[in-house]
């Protein structure tokens, strides 16, 4: 393959709700570019894009697929992404390296929640969107409905480039109001004829053409003047105006498509080449906020946007050349690790088909293999400038589960595989929780995690169990309490003796410790001698006061008492969860001249703490999350009542372009499998995000249940 200069490269990402027809469309684009001479289909499991076994089983895309095609002497890189929210990581990484998004909308449904969410990602990344109304050959295709929904969602940015003639089973032609021609398709392989626009459609076409010219003029003063002078613009002038408007994200042009019947695909590709921005038109930022021009004359710099482990090849690193040009055998340095890497082979990629390149220029996308240690989001430089491009920011997880190998011998291998899974798909996250003593796996949805499970079972032959993760409860106290504890052991050998008197109270932010207490009918005035303060690893505090007078306990035993208390805080007295925010005053005790030692005081401290804790109005606290749900209005009621059953506190509601945004605070304990429930309540038409907020006391009935459960589990052991 020849080396394409930066200006002859276009990078597009295909996005759209699941089943809108992206993979089928990509296949047709490759066919039009003659990368393949026969088109496969999703049903026959023969597309270039959905080439993994699991994608073929589910007949849907799961991984973002890099594809290229050569067209009109340009190289068109296409990333076909999965439509399902579960695999949104692939869409986000694709937006990092693509310059234009092509939003595919199913002509039967028009805009769906998926469409809306994906468009938000385009907006976030500042990438222009071309709109394709697809499947116009479907018997239920509804052009007017789809167009109306696009206008409702995207407003005045929407501008018609084409309108279909007779959408439905007989769909074979459309009018293009940029070219002012009618295209008629002769077969299902893209063979087309250009005709004059029929008289009965001429007025409609002229009206759309005028709207198009006006929109094109709006983004450029010279064009505006020309438009006012002549009352119209030439085709080239319109194209120029559209190019400006598109790259400023001010225009969303609409195309008519049937990916399956190869109608309109060539026109879409021509438009992409002629009008969509070349890679050097889009700004690439460094972590420092500076921008780097996408020029072949600059220092060679590659950004790794994805890594994958592929059969026969090993680790494959996908990159975009951000600047300069990459040649075979070039040495580069990883900005993050300082490691040197040699790029021995460069490939242009169309699914499993890979073409070796000797050189690849700024703006192009490709892959290489056998790098020693390169991860997603790293930059590789070949010059003195230590550039680091802004990383891809992956969304927070929506689904958590605990995972365990069925057989203990597989645990280590499972750990390795999970780490690899995270490297390939950063929206899969793994954390070993020391507190819960569980490995917590999280992702974008139950389906996302089940795909990983499928790989573990089928590809790696490891059986695993997925189960509800424990909740990281916290324990604290609400009032002052006292406890005296004597630890004494005198059976055989050396004895043990230690006695500790303590007072405990809650730590309240901003309220310092006093020294006078009225508790259990006693009045105590303590002598606050020494204070130590600890911030616990799990949040919250322990304040430890030495108030011993008259040498009742030797200073050398104070650390042992503290150790005993710390141990009990790590395994709270109520349910074994971490305790937090407690002040302990050690004010009295007793020693034995022979039998007192550290272990005795540690045990006395531990037990005194446990007793005092239980008398101090102990409470269990649970983590609360801020949850934001985006839901179509008609499902609002169901989503709301479901949330109320989850002890949610609804914080607000607002409307946004036909969807409702619902904000609530929900206990983590009630969020297990929420993504699955939400999906079934709304037929997959809603989405949500959740982020940790704070800890709050659990309601009394929940606390009772937790205490009973813990007691029962203690008895079992
Ligand atoms: N009638 C008709 N059916 C189509 C067209 N394009 C795709 N389909 C069918 O729609 C279904 C989904 O097509 P895909 O290409 O897999 O859709 P996708 O957008 O890639 O879906 P995801 O990968 O799940 O996001 C398949 O059964 C296709 O055969 C089209 O232009 N016309
Ligand atoms: Mg697909």
Tab-separated table of N, CA and C in Angstrom, residues 479-484 502-504 517-524 587 611-612 614-616:
chain	number	residue	atom	x	y	z
A	479	UNK	N	-22.613	8.171	71.187
A	479	UNK	CA	-22.571	8.836	72.509
A	479	UNK	C	-21.407	8.341	73.359
A	480	UNK	N	-21.291	8.949	74.515
A	480	UNK	CA	-20.184	8.626	75.422
A	480	UNK	C	-20.474	7.318	76.151
A	481	UNK	N	-19.442	6.510	76.374
A	481	UNK	CA	-19.628	5.293	77.175
A	481	UNK	C	-18.328	4.932	77.887
A	482	UNK	N	-18.485	4.132	78.947
A	482	UNK	CA	-17.334	3.706	79.748
A	482	UNK	C	-17.195	2.197	79.695
A	483	UNK	N	-15.988	1.710	79.894
A	483	UNK	CA	-15.813	0.267	80.105
A	483	UNK	C	-14.515	0.026	80.864
A	484	UNK	N	-14.577	-0.921	81.804
A	484	UNK	CA	-13.375	-1.383	82.514
A	484	UNK	C	-13.189	-2.830	82.107
A	502	UNK	N	-11.512	2.729	80.266
A	502	UNK	CA	-11.551	3.712	79.175
A	502	UNK	C	-12.898	4.416	79.077
A	503	UNK	N	-12.849	5.551	78.428
A	503	UNK	CA	-14.068	6.280	78.073
A	503	UNK	C	-13.976	6.524	76.570
A	504	UNK	N	-15.071	6.339	75.873
A	504	UNK	CA	-15.039	6.642	74.438
A	504	UNK	C	-16.165	7.599	74.065
A	517	UNK	N	-16.821	14.873	81.834
A	517	UNK	CA	-17.856	13.991	81.273
A	517	UNK	C	-18.853	13.595	82.352
A	518	UNK	N	-20.110	13.520	81.971
A	518	UNK	CA	-21.134	12.948	82.851
A	518	UNK	C	-21.602	11.697	82.153
A	519	UNK	N	-21.323	10.560	82.739
A	519	UNK	CA	-21.680	9.332	82.049
A	519	UNK	C	-21.982	8.239	83.058
A	520	UNK	N	-23.048	7.520	82.794
A	520	UNK	CA	-23.503	6.437	83.667
A	520	UNK	C	-23.574	6.916	85.116
A	521	UNK	N	-24.104	8.128	85.317
A	521	UNK	CA	-24.291	8.668	86.656
A	521	UNK	C	-23.009	9.146	87.322
A	522	UNK	N	-21.894	9.009	86.659
A	522	UNK	CA	-20.630	9.455	87.257
A	522	UNK	C	-20.206	10.780	86.631
A	523	UNK	N	-19.474	11.552	87.411
A	523	UNK	CA	-18.834	12.741	86.841
A	523	UNK	C	-17.346	12.489	86.783
A	524	UNK	N	-16.778	12.640	85.609
A	524	UNK	CA	-15.356	12.365	85.447
A	524	UNK	C	-14.641	13.613	84.965
A	587	UNK	N	-8.047	6.210	81.126
A	587	UNK	CA	-7.877	7.073	82.308
A	587	UNK	C	-7.500	6.328	83.573
A	611	UNK	N	-16.429	-3.517	74.593
A	611	UNK	CA	-17.550	-3.329	75.531
A	611	UNK	C	-18.073	-1.909	75.499
A	612	UNK	N	-17.156	-0.950	75.517
A	612	UNK	CA	-17.574	0.451	75.505
A	612	UNK	C	-18.334	0.766	74.217
A	614	UNK	N	-20.157	-1.085	72.350
A	614	UNK	CA	-21.536	-1.600	72.305
A	614	UNK	C	-22.491	-0.761	73.155
A	615	UNK	N	-21.944	-0.044	74.142
A	615	UNK	CA	-22.801	0.799	74.995
A	615	UNK	C	-22.921	2.229	74.462
A	616	UNK	N	-22.154	2.542	73.412
A	616	UNK	CA	-22.036	3.942	72.990
A	616	UNK	C	-22.954	4.293	71.824
